[in-house]
Short mmCIF file of C-alpha atoms in Angstrom, two decimals:
data_model
loop_
_atom_site.label_atom_id
_atom_site.label_comp_id
_atom_site.label_asym_id
_atom_site.label_seq_id
_atom_site.Cartn_x
_atom_site.Cartn_y
_atom_site.Cartn_z
CA MET A 118 -10.67 -39.86 -45.57
CA LEU A 119 -9.58 -42.74 -43.34
CA GLU A 120 -9.48 -46.26 -44.76
CA THR A 121 -11.47 -49.03 -43.04
CA SER A 122 -8.69 -51.60 -43.57
CA TYR A 123 -5.03 -51.25 -44.46
CA GLY A 124 -2.16 -53.65 -45.03
CA LEU A 125 1.46 -53.35 -46.15
CA THR A 126 3.56 -56.39 -47.09
CA PHE A 127 7.07 -56.98 -48.46
CA PHE A 128 7.75 -60.19 -50.37
CA LEU A 129 10.14 -61.68 -52.92
CA LYS A 130 8.59 -61.92 -56.37
CA SER A 131 8.82 -65.39 -57.96
CA PRO A 132 10.92 -65.22 -61.13
CA LYS A 133 10.20 -66.98 -64.40
CA LYS A 134 13.09 -69.32 -63.69
CA LYS A 135 12.27 -70.97 -60.39
CA SER A 136 15.90 -71.90 -59.97
CA ASP A 137 16.88 -68.23 -59.49
CA THR A 138 17.30 -67.60 -55.78
CA VAL A 139 17.98 -63.85 -56.14
CA ARG A 140 14.64 -62.14 -56.61
CA TYR A 141 13.12 -58.64 -56.60
CA VAL A 142 11.69 -57.35 -53.31
CA TYR A 143 8.10 -56.25 -53.92
CA LEU A 144 5.76 -54.08 -51.90
CA ARG A 145 2.05 -54.84 -51.74
CA VAL A 146 -0.43 -52.31 -50.28
CA THR A 147 -4.03 -53.30 -49.61
CA VAL A 148 -6.64 -50.66 -48.78
CA ASP A 149 -10.24 -51.66 -48.11
CA GLY A 150 -9.64 -55.03 -49.77
CA THR A 151 -8.06 -53.59 -52.94
CA PRO A 152 -4.39 -54.64 -53.43
CA LYS A 153 -1.74 -52.87 -55.49
CA GLU A 154 1.91 -53.81 -55.74
CA THR A 155 5.20 -52.57 -57.17
CA SER A 156 8.87 -53.44 -57.16
CA THR A 157 11.18 -51.72 -54.72
CA LYS A 158 13.92 -52.19 -57.36
CA ARG A 159 15.98 -54.03 -54.75
CA ARG A 160 17.05 -57.71 -55.20
CA TRP A 161 17.66 -60.26 -52.44
CA ASP A 162 18.49 -63.94 -51.99
CA ILE A 163 15.45 -65.99 -50.94
CA GLN A 164 17.70 -68.13 -48.72
CA ARG A 165 18.44 -65.02 -46.60
CA TRP A 166 14.83 -63.83 -46.35
CA ASP A 167 12.27 -64.38 -43.56
CA GLN A 168 8.77 -63.97 -45.00
CA LYS A 169 7.18 -63.93 -41.54
CA LEU A 170 9.28 -60.92 -40.59
CA GLU A 171 9.26 -59.62 -44.17
CA ARG A 172 12.91 -58.72 -43.77
CA ALA A 173 16.38 -59.94 -44.68
CA THR A 174 18.05 -62.27 -42.20
CA GLY A 175 21.53 -62.14 -40.75
CA THR A 176 23.78 -59.45 -39.34
CA LYS A 177 25.87 -58.69 -42.40
CA GLU A 178 26.04 -55.08 -43.66
CA ASP A 179 24.09 -55.82 -46.85
CA ALA A 180 21.22 -57.29 -44.79
CA LYS A 181 21.24 -54.27 -42.45
CA ALA A 182 21.22 -51.91 -45.44
CA ILE A 183 18.22 -53.44 -47.18
CA ASN A 184 16.26 -53.70 -43.92
CA PHE A 185 16.98 -50.02 -43.21
CA PHE A 186 15.73 -49.16 -46.70
CA LEU A 187 12.49 -51.10 -46.14
CA GLU A 188 11.92 -49.46 -42.74
CA SER A 189 12.44 -45.99 -44.22
CA LEU A 190 9.96 -46.84 -46.98
CA VAL A 191 7.36 -47.80 -44.35
CA THR A 192 7.96 -44.46 -42.59
CA LYS A 193 7.61 -42.48 -45.83
CA ILE A 194 4.34 -44.21 -46.64
CA SER A 195 3.04 -43.51 -43.14
CA ASN A 196 3.91 -39.82 -43.50
CA TYR A 197 2.24 -39.71 -46.92
CA LYS A 198 -0.93 -41.21 -45.45
CA THR A 199 -0.92 -38.45 -42.81
CA GLU A 200 -0.61 -35.81 -45.56
CA LEU A 201 -3.61 -37.28 -47.35
CA ILE A 202 -5.66 -37.24 -44.15
CA ASN A 203 -4.70 -33.62 -43.40
CA ALA A 204 -5.65 -32.64 -46.94
CA SER A 205 -9.02 -34.46 -46.57
CA GLN A 206 -8.13 -36.75 -49.47
CA THR A 207 -9.18 -40.37 -49.82
CA ILE A 208 -6.51 -42.98 -49.08
CA THR A 209 -6.30 -45.65 -51.79
CA ALA A 210 -3.81 -48.39 -52.61
CA ALA A 211 -3.27 -46.83 -56.05
CA LYS A 212 -2.30 -43.45 -54.54
CA ILE A 213 0.22 -45.06 -52.20
CA ILE A 214 1.81 -47.13 -54.98
CA ASP A 215 1.98 -44.04 -57.21
CA PHE A 216 3.70 -42.26 -54.32
CA VAL A 217 6.26 -45.06 -53.99
CA LYS A 218 6.89 -45.02 -57.76
CA GLY A 219 7.16 -41.22 -57.79
CA ASN A 220 4.18 -40.79 -60.11
CA ASN A 221 2.42 -38.43 -57.69
CA VAL A 222 5.21 -35.86 -57.80
CA ALA A 223 3.98 -32.73 -59.51
CA LYS A 224 5.50 -32.46 -62.94
CA ALA A 225 3.46 -29.39 -63.86
CA LYS A 226 5.60 -26.29 -64.18
CA VAL A 227 4.91 -22.77 -62.96
CA LEU A 228 5.32 -20.83 -66.21
CA GLU A 229 3.44 -23.48 -68.20
CA GLU A 230 0.46 -23.21 -65.85
CA PHE A 231 0.77 -19.40 -65.83
CA GLN A 232 0.57 -19.43 -69.65
CA LYS A 233 -2.51 -21.70 -69.60
CA HIS A 234 -4.20 -19.27 -67.20
CA ASN A 235 -3.34 -16.28 -69.40
CA ASP A 236 -4.54 -18.01 -72.57
CA GLU A 237 -7.87 -18.85 -70.92
CA MET A 238 -8.21 -15.27 -69.68
CA ASP A 239 -7.43 -13.91 -73.17
CA ALA A 240 -10.21 -16.07 -74.62
CA LEU A 241 -12.66 -14.48 -72.17
CA VAL A 242 -11.76 -10.87 -73.13
CA PRO A 243 -13.96 -8.81 -73.15
CA LYS A 244 -16.81 -11.03 -71.91
CA GLU A 245 -15.42 -11.61 -68.42
CA PHE A 246 -12.11 -9.74 -68.31
CA ALA A 247 -10.88 -6.36 -69.50
CA LYS A 248 -7.98 -6.37 -71.95
CA GLY A 249 -5.94 -4.45 -69.40
CA THR A 250 -6.37 -7.24 -66.84
CA HIS A 251 -5.01 -9.79 -69.29
CA THR A 252 -2.08 -7.49 -70.10
CA ARG A 253 -1.21 -7.20 -66.40
CA PHE A 254 -1.05 -11.00 -66.06
CA VAL A 255 1.15 -11.24 -69.16
CA THR A 256 3.52 -8.75 -67.53
CA ALA A 257 3.34 -10.65 -64.22
CA ARG A 258 4.31 -13.90 -65.97
CA SER A 259 7.26 -12.25 -67.70
CA HIS A 260 8.54 -11.00 -64.32
CA VAL A 261 8.38 -14.54 -62.86
CA GLN A 262 10.13 -15.90 -65.95
CA GLU A 263 12.94 -13.34 -65.68
CA PHE A 264 13.31 -14.05 -61.95
CA ILE A 265 13.65 -17.81 -62.53
CA ARG A 266 16.34 -17.15 -65.13
CA PHE A 267 18.06 -14.64 -62.85
CA LYS A 268 18.16 -16.80 -59.71
CA TYR A 269 17.99 -20.40 -60.93
CA HIS A 270 19.43 -20.09 -64.47
CA ARG A 271 16.57 -22.24 -65.73
CA GLU A 272 13.61 -21.76 -68.05
CA ASP A 273 10.96 -22.99 -65.59
CA LEU A 274 10.38 -24.59 -62.18
CA GLU A 275 8.08 -27.34 -61.00
CA PHE A 276 5.42 -26.28 -58.53
CA ARG A 277 6.86 -28.58 -55.89
CA GLU A 278 10.01 -26.43 -55.91
CA LEU A 279 8.12 -23.35 -54.74
CA ASN A 280 8.54 -22.47 -51.07
CA TYR A 281 8.62 -19.51 -48.70
CA GLU A 282 12.21 -18.70 -49.69
CA PHE A 283 11.18 -18.47 -53.35
CA ILE A 284 8.43 -15.94 -52.52
CA LYS A 285 10.72 -13.77 -50.36
CA ASP A 286 13.49 -13.85 -52.97
CA TYR A 287 10.99 -12.92 -55.69
CA GLU A 288 9.77 -10.00 -53.56
CA PHE A 289 13.38 -8.82 -53.09
CA TYR A 290 14.06 -9.21 -56.83
CA LEU A 291 11.04 -7.08 -57.78
CA LYS A 292 12.01 -4.32 -55.36
CA THR A 293 15.70 -4.24 -56.29
CA VAL A 294 16.42 -5.58 -59.79
CA ARG A 295 13.03 -4.49 -61.22
CA ASN A 296 12.90 -1.37 -59.01
CA CYS A 297 9.19 -1.84 -58.29
CA ALA A 298 7.46 0.10 -55.52
CA ASN A 299 6.14 -1.86 -52.53
CA ASN A 300 2.48 -1.86 -53.63
CA THR A 301 3.40 -2.76 -57.22
CA THR A 302 5.55 -5.62 -55.91
CA LEU A 303 2.67 -6.98 -53.83
CA LYS A 304 0.39 -6.79 -56.85
CA TYR A 305 2.76 -8.93 -58.94
CA ILE A 306 3.09 -11.40 -56.05
CA SER A 307 -0.70 -11.52 -55.82
CA ASN A 308 -0.87 -12.39 -59.54
CA LEU A 309 1.54 -15.28 -58.94
CA LYS A 310 -0.45 -16.41 -55.90
CA LYS A 311 -3.54 -16.75 -58.08
CA ILE A 312 -1.64 -19.25 -60.26
CA VAL A 313 -0.44 -21.17 -57.18
CA LEU A 314 -3.98 -21.38 -55.75
CA ARG A 315 -5.14 -22.61 -59.14
CA ALA A 316 -2.49 -25.35 -58.97
CA ILE A 317 -3.69 -26.34 -55.48
CA ALA A 318 -7.29 -26.50 -56.73
CA LYS A 319 -6.15 -28.77 -59.58
CA GLU A 320 -4.30 -30.94 -57.01
CA ILE A 321 -0.97 -30.28 -58.72
CA ILE A 322 0.44 -29.42 -55.29
CA SER A 323 -1.02 -29.85 -51.81
CA LYS A 324 0.74 -27.10 -49.87
CA ASP A 325 0.51 -23.33 -50.31
CA PRO A 326 3.99 -21.73 -50.27
CA PHE A 327 2.32 -18.37 -49.52
CA VAL A 328 1.00 -19.46 -46.11
CA LEU A 329 3.72 -17.69 -44.13
CA PHE A 330 4.16 -14.74 -46.51
CA LYS A 331 2.66 -11.51 -45.19
CA GLY A 332 2.97 -8.43 -47.36
CA LYS A 333 1.86 -5.04 -46.06
CA LYS A 334 0.67 -2.39 -48.48
CA THR A 335 1.98 1.13 -48.17
CA LYS A 336 -0.89 3.53 -47.50
CA ILE A 337 -0.80 6.20 -50.18
CA LYS A 338 -2.46 9.55 -49.61
CA LYS A 339 -4.43 10.13 -52.81
CA LYS A 340 -5.72 13.69 -52.83
CA PRO A 341 -8.66 14.90 -54.87
CA LEU A 342 -8.70 18.34 -56.47
CA THR A 343 -9.53 21.12 -54.04
CA LYS A 344 -12.34 23.55 -54.84
CA ALA A 345 -9.76 26.11 -55.91
CA GLU A 346 -7.99 23.65 -58.21
CA LEU A 347 -11.29 22.49 -59.73
CA TYR A 348 -12.24 26.13 -60.36
CA ARG A 349 -8.93 26.82 -62.13
CA LEU A 350 -9.35 23.67 -64.23
CA GLU A 351 -12.88 24.64 -65.28
CA ASN A 352 -12.09 28.24 -66.17
CA LYS A 353 -8.66 27.98 -67.79
CA GLN A 354 -8.54 29.12 -71.40
CA PHE A 355 -6.29 26.85 -73.50
CA SER A 356 -4.71 27.78 -76.81
CA THR A 357 -5.12 24.29 -78.29
CA GLU A 358 -8.28 22.25 -78.91
CA ARG A 359 -6.67 19.00 -77.73
CA LEU A 360 -6.11 20.41 -74.22
CA SER A 361 -9.58 21.94 -74.12
CA ILE A 362 -11.19 18.59 -74.98
CA VAL A 363 -9.16 16.70 -72.37
CA ARG A 364 -9.98 19.38 -69.77
CA ASP A 365 -13.72 19.13 -70.53
CA ILE A 366 -13.65 15.35 -70.21
CA SER A 367 -11.77 15.70 -66.91
CA VAL A 368 -14.33 18.17 -65.56
CA PHE A 369 -17.10 15.79 -66.68
CA GLN A 370 -15.47 13.06 -64.58
CA CYS A 371 -15.30 15.44 -61.61
CA TYR A 372 -19.07 15.98 -61.79
CA THR A 373 -20.10 12.37 -62.53
CA GLY A 374 -17.49 10.22 -60.74
CA LEU A 375 -17.10 7.97 -63.78
CA ALA A 376 -13.79 6.14 -64.25
CA TYR A 377 -11.87 6.64 -67.51
CA ILE A 378 -13.08 3.43 -69.19
CA ASP A 379 -16.71 4.19 -68.28
CA VAL A 380 -16.46 7.70 -69.80
CA TYR A 381 -14.76 6.25 -72.88
CA GLN A 382 -17.58 3.72 -73.37
CA LEU A 383 -20.41 6.10 -72.40
CA LYS A 384 -23.14 5.86 -75.06
CA LYS A 385 -25.97 8.29 -75.73
CA GLU A 386 -28.61 5.64 -75.04
CA VAL A 387 -27.66 5.39 -71.34
CA ILE A 388 -28.52 9.09 -70.82
CA GLN A 389 -32.14 8.67 -69.71
CA GLU A 390 -34.82 10.66 -67.96
CA GLY A 391 -35.32 9.65 -64.34
CA ASP A 392 -38.46 9.62 -62.19
CA ASP A 393 -37.63 13.16 -61.12
CA GLY A 394 -37.77 14.44 -64.71
CA ARG A 395 -34.00 15.06 -64.81
CA LEU A 396 -31.42 13.37 -67.02
CA TRP A 397 -29.43 10.51 -65.45
CA ILE A 398 -26.61 8.19 -66.48
CA MET A 399 -28.11 4.72 -66.09
CA SER A 400 -25.51 2.07 -66.90
CA SER A 401 -23.15 -0.47 -65.36
CA ARG A 402 -19.44 -0.10 -64.58
CA GLN A 403 -17.11 -1.84 -67.00
CA LYS A 404 -14.81 -2.95 -64.17
CA THR A 405 -17.32 -4.48 -61.72
CA LYS A 406 -20.53 -4.73 -63.80
CA SER A 407 -22.33 -3.02 -60.89
CA THR A 408 -25.28 -0.75 -61.67
CA THR A 409 -24.47 2.97 -61.76
CA ASN A 410 -27.21 5.61 -61.63
CA ILE A 411 -25.92 9.18 -61.56
CA PRO A 412 -28.06 12.34 -61.83
CA LEU A 413 -26.37 14.75 -64.22
CA LEU A 414 -25.35 18.07 -62.70
CA PRO A 415 -25.61 21.25 -64.83
CA GLU A 416 -21.82 21.34 -65.36
CA ALA A 417 -21.89 17.80 -66.82
CA LEU A 418 -24.93 18.56 -69.01
CA LYS A 419 -23.16 21.58 -70.54
CA ILE A 420 -20.23 19.40 -71.59
CA ILE A 421 -22.56 16.76 -73.12
CA GLU A 422 -24.32 19.47 -75.09
CA LYS A 423 -21.02 20.97 -76.24
CA TYR A 424 -19.85 17.74 -77.91
CA LYS A 425 -23.12 16.27 -79.17
CA ASP A 426 -22.17 17.05 -82.80
CA HIS A 427 -18.45 16.28 -82.54
CA PRO A 428 -17.32 14.00 -85.41
CA THR A 429 -15.76 11.45 -83.03
CA CYS A 430 -18.97 11.23 -80.99
CA ILE A 431 -21.07 10.79 -84.11
CA SER A 432 -18.84 8.07 -85.60
CA ARG A 433 -18.50 6.14 -82.33
CA GLY A 434 -21.99 6.81 -80.98
CA SER A 435 -20.33 8.08 -77.81
CA VAL A 436 -21.23 10.97 -75.53
CA LEU A 437 -17.73 12.47 -75.44
CA PRO A 438 -14.67 12.37 -77.78
CA VAL A 439 -12.46 10.57 -75.26
CA LYS A 440 -8.88 9.85 -76.32
CA SER A 441 -6.75 6.87 -75.25
CA ASN A 442 -5.84 6.68 -71.57
CA GLN A 443 -2.18 7.12 -72.49
CA LYS A 444 -2.89 10.33 -74.42
CA MET A 445 -5.21 11.60 -71.68
CA ASN A 446 -2.55 11.22 -69.01
CA GLU A 447 0.08 12.72 -71.31
CA TYR A 448 -2.01 15.86 -71.90
CA LEU A 449 -3.00 16.07 -68.25
CA LYS A 450 0.65 16.64 -67.34
CA GLU A 451 0.55 19.80 -69.46
CA ILE A 452 -2.79 20.86 -67.99
CA ALA A 453 -1.51 20.40 -64.42
CA ILE A 454 1.35 22.82 -65.08
CA LEU A 455 -0.85 25.41 -66.83
CA CYS A 456 -3.51 25.25 -64.08
CA LYS A 457 -0.94 25.16 -61.25
CA ILE A 458 -2.34 21.92 -59.84
CA SER A 459 -0.03 20.13 -57.41
CA GLY A 460 0.59 16.38 -57.47
CA THR A 461 0.01 13.92 -60.30
CA LEU A 462 -3.05 14.70 -62.37
CA ASN A 463 -4.65 11.56 -63.78
CA THR A 464 -8.10 10.31 -64.73
CA HIS A 465 -8.67 8.50 -61.42
CA ARG A 466 -8.03 11.68 -59.41
CA PHE A 467 -11.19 13.16 -60.95
CA ARG A 468 -13.25 10.25 -59.60
CA ARG A 469 -11.92 11.06 -56.14
CA THR A 470 -12.75 14.72 -56.69
CA PHE A 471 -16.38 13.80 -57.35
CA ALA A 472 -16.50 11.65 -54.20
CA SER A 473 -14.87 14.19 -51.89
CA THR A 474 -14.90 17.78 -53.17
CA VAL A 475 -18.14 17.71 -55.16
CA THR A 476 -20.40 15.42 -53.09
CA LEU A 477 -19.26 14.54 -49.56
CA SER A 478 -17.97 18.01 -48.69
CA ASN A 479 -21.31 19.43 -49.82
CA GLY A 480 -23.34 17.24 -47.48
CA VAL A 481 -24.21 14.27 -49.74
CA PRO A 482 -24.44 11.19 -47.47
CA ILE A 483 -21.69 8.61 -48.02
CA HIS A 484 -24.18 5.80 -48.77
CA VAL A 485 -25.57 7.88 -51.65
CA VAL A 486 -22.04 8.52 -52.96
CA LYS A 487 -21.40 4.76 -52.73
CA GLU A 488 -24.31 4.06 -55.08
CA MET A 489 -23.22 6.70 -57.60
CA LEU A 490 -19.64 5.38 -57.63
CA GLY A 491 -20.91 1.83 -58.14
CA HIS A 492 -19.12 0.52 -55.04
CA HIS A 493 -20.17 -2.71 -53.35
CA SER A 494 -19.70 -1.37 -49.81
CA VAL A 495 -19.39 1.90 -47.89
CA THR A 496 -15.96 0.75 -46.69
CA GLN A 497 -14.78 0.92 -50.29
CA THR A 498 -16.18 4.45 -50.59
CA GLU A 499 -14.47 5.60 -47.39
CA ASP A 500 -11.13 5.32 -49.18
CA TYR A 501 -12.35 8.08 -51.51
CA ALA A 502 -13.76 10.20 -48.68
CA ILE A 503 -10.85 12.58 -48.25
CA THR A 504 -12.59 15.65 -46.92
CA GLU A 505 -11.08 19.02 -47.77
CA GLN A 506 -9.24 20.95 -45.07
CA GLU A 507 -11.63 23.84 -45.61
CA THR A 508 -14.62 21.61 -44.81
CA ILE A 509 -12.95 20.11 -41.73
CA SER A 510 -12.09 23.56 -40.41
CA LYS A 511 -15.65 24.78 -40.99
CA GLU A 512 -17.10 21.76 -39.17
CA MET A 513 -14.85 22.19 -36.13
CA ILE A 514 -15.37 25.96 -35.91
CA GLY A 515 -19.11 25.35 -36.11
CA LEU A 516 -18.83 22.76 -33.35
CA GLY A 517 -16.95 25.22 -31.15
CA GLU A 518 -19.52 27.94 -31.73
CA ARG A 519 -22.41 25.61 -30.91
CA LEU A 520 -20.77 24.47 -27.71
CA PHE A 521 -19.89 27.98 -26.57
CA ALA A 522 -23.39 29.20 -27.42
CA SER A 523 -25.01 26.52 -25.28
CA ASP A 524 -22.54 26.72 -22.42
CA LYS A 525 -21.72 30.22 -21.09
CA LEU A 526 -18.36 30.52 -19.43
CA GLU A 527 -19.83 31.81 -16.18
CA SER A 528 -17.77 29.64 -13.86
CA SER A 529 -14.78 27.34 -13.77
CA ASN A 530 -17.20 24.38 -13.68
CA ASP A 531 -18.75 25.52 -16.97
CA PHE A 532 -15.31 25.85 -18.51
CA SER A 533 -14.27 22.41 -17.28
CA ARG A 534 -17.43 20.91 -18.72
CA ILE A 535 -16.71 22.35 -22.18
CA LEU A 536 -13.08 21.25 -21.97
CA LEU A 537 -14.24 17.73 -21.09
CA ARG A 538 -16.62 17.71 -24.03
CA PHE A 539 -13.83 18.52 -26.47
CA GLU A 540 -11.59 15.90 -24.84
CA ASN A 541 -14.36 13.31 -25.32
CA GLU A 542 -14.75 14.44 -28.93
CA LEU A 543 -11.02 13.93 -29.45
CA ARG A 544 -11.16 10.45 -27.91
CA ASP A 545 -14.08 9.41 -30.13
CA LEU A 546 -12.34 10.68 -33.26
CA LYS A 547 -9.19 8.71 -32.42
CA GLN A 548 -11.24 5.55 -31.89
CA MET A 549 -12.97 6.03 -35.25
CA GLN A 550 -9.63 6.68 -36.94
CA HIS A 551 -8.23 3.44 -35.49
CA SER A 552 -11.18 1.36 -36.68
CA ARG A 553 -11.65 2.96 -40.10
CA SER A 554 -8.20 4.38 -40.98
CA SER A 555 -9.63 7.43 -42.75
CA GLN A 556 -7.48 10.45 -43.55
CA SER A 557 -10.41 12.77 -42.77
CA PHE A 558 -10.36 11.67 -39.12
CA GLU A 559 -6.67 12.48 -38.86
CA GLU A 560 -7.28 16.05 -40.01
CA LYS A 561 -10.29 16.49 -37.71
CA ILE A 562 -8.17 15.30 -34.79
CA VAL A 563 -5.66 18.06 -35.53
CA GLN A 564 -8.48 20.62 -35.52
CA VAL A 565 -9.87 19.44 -32.17
CA GLU A 566 -6.39 19.37 -30.64
CA GLU A 567 -5.89 23.01 -31.73
CA ILE A 568 -9.18 24.04 -30.09
CA LEU A 569 -8.20 22.19 -26.91
CA ASN A 570 -4.85 23.96 -26.82
CA GLN A 571 -6.57 27.35 -27.24
CA LEU A 572 -8.98 26.52 -24.41
CA LYS A 573 -6.13 25.54 -22.12
CA VAL A 574 -4.23 28.74 -22.93
CA TYR A 575 -7.41 30.76 -22.23
CA ARG A 576 -7.91 29.03 -18.87
CA ALA A 577 -4.29 29.64 -17.89
#
């Protein structure tokens, strides 16, 4: 905010002993009628001082030196005023004097503020944050701490020391010394950025060192289970109860779309009868607190019935005897080998299986799947919409049959018209792929290109 009036004056402060001619040079700043002053910590002889010019007199080197110092101080104050204006902060005499005295320099340190954030988050577990979220920030802080020791050989840094170079060096450290993958690296940097933005909000610092940093996530192809893999998982006979239980819970996820934590916390009271007379899961997601209403398919109901009298379910009041996430993933490695399932088998892959293999590939509209998954937008659901190759092939073959049925190849004009239709279909798919970046479009494009190649061979 601009001041309505502003004044800056240098003067020699009168000492207690009037006979002393060497006095301290003071700076007085007046903003909107309010004056504040401080010593420049420089001393000068009153007999060599011109108060009208507010500068030392003469051409000697000591006079030139002190005048240069005063001019540079005026420039620094002018630049500081510009910073305040750009940051939409009010200009006051007190702020300027604090700047001159160095009191405005951020003394708050990065790891100290990071710890305050983590302590506050821990106090809000589980009301506002999951325990896992707090744990991730504890890990993120330890990485920053180790990096500061590694590069700067210090225990902490002040926020004002953070800059673009710090961010880039931290990124390089995570990828090399810590051997983190690109997406994991960006996640840790994002955790640090949250602390920096918090410092900006608290006016500890005024500039964001992340402004020029642009990290690009690596797109990972996360495949759901195919129909064949889901069938093998459902029908495999295991020799141990522990694997059978984990398999049943996994299949339950495939037919409900619930994430691990939501299955773990699933209580009997949220299984309710819907308006259609069928049983539904009516609850909210632990992660986002969004409402989740899922009609229970027969496969899911069988599993609920199977474990209704299980000791763990009775003691916990839960629907299923879900083990810890660590144990689940450990046992799933065994199950993947026994069921000949390719790729990493984890609890989140079953959620994708529900979205793609169980619902979308069977004609359930994506906006309905969005509601069952508890997503806030269809865009979020599209990331799960990895349509099976079998479904894509069926769609494209059906398209070809419909087009050939409606357009008889009685002339070269008819053939050209069909060829043009497929070319337009290919163009539209590529446009949709560019705007929505969905893997399903990429596979459909391959199918259409194959049909086009066959048509061109046929014409030749």
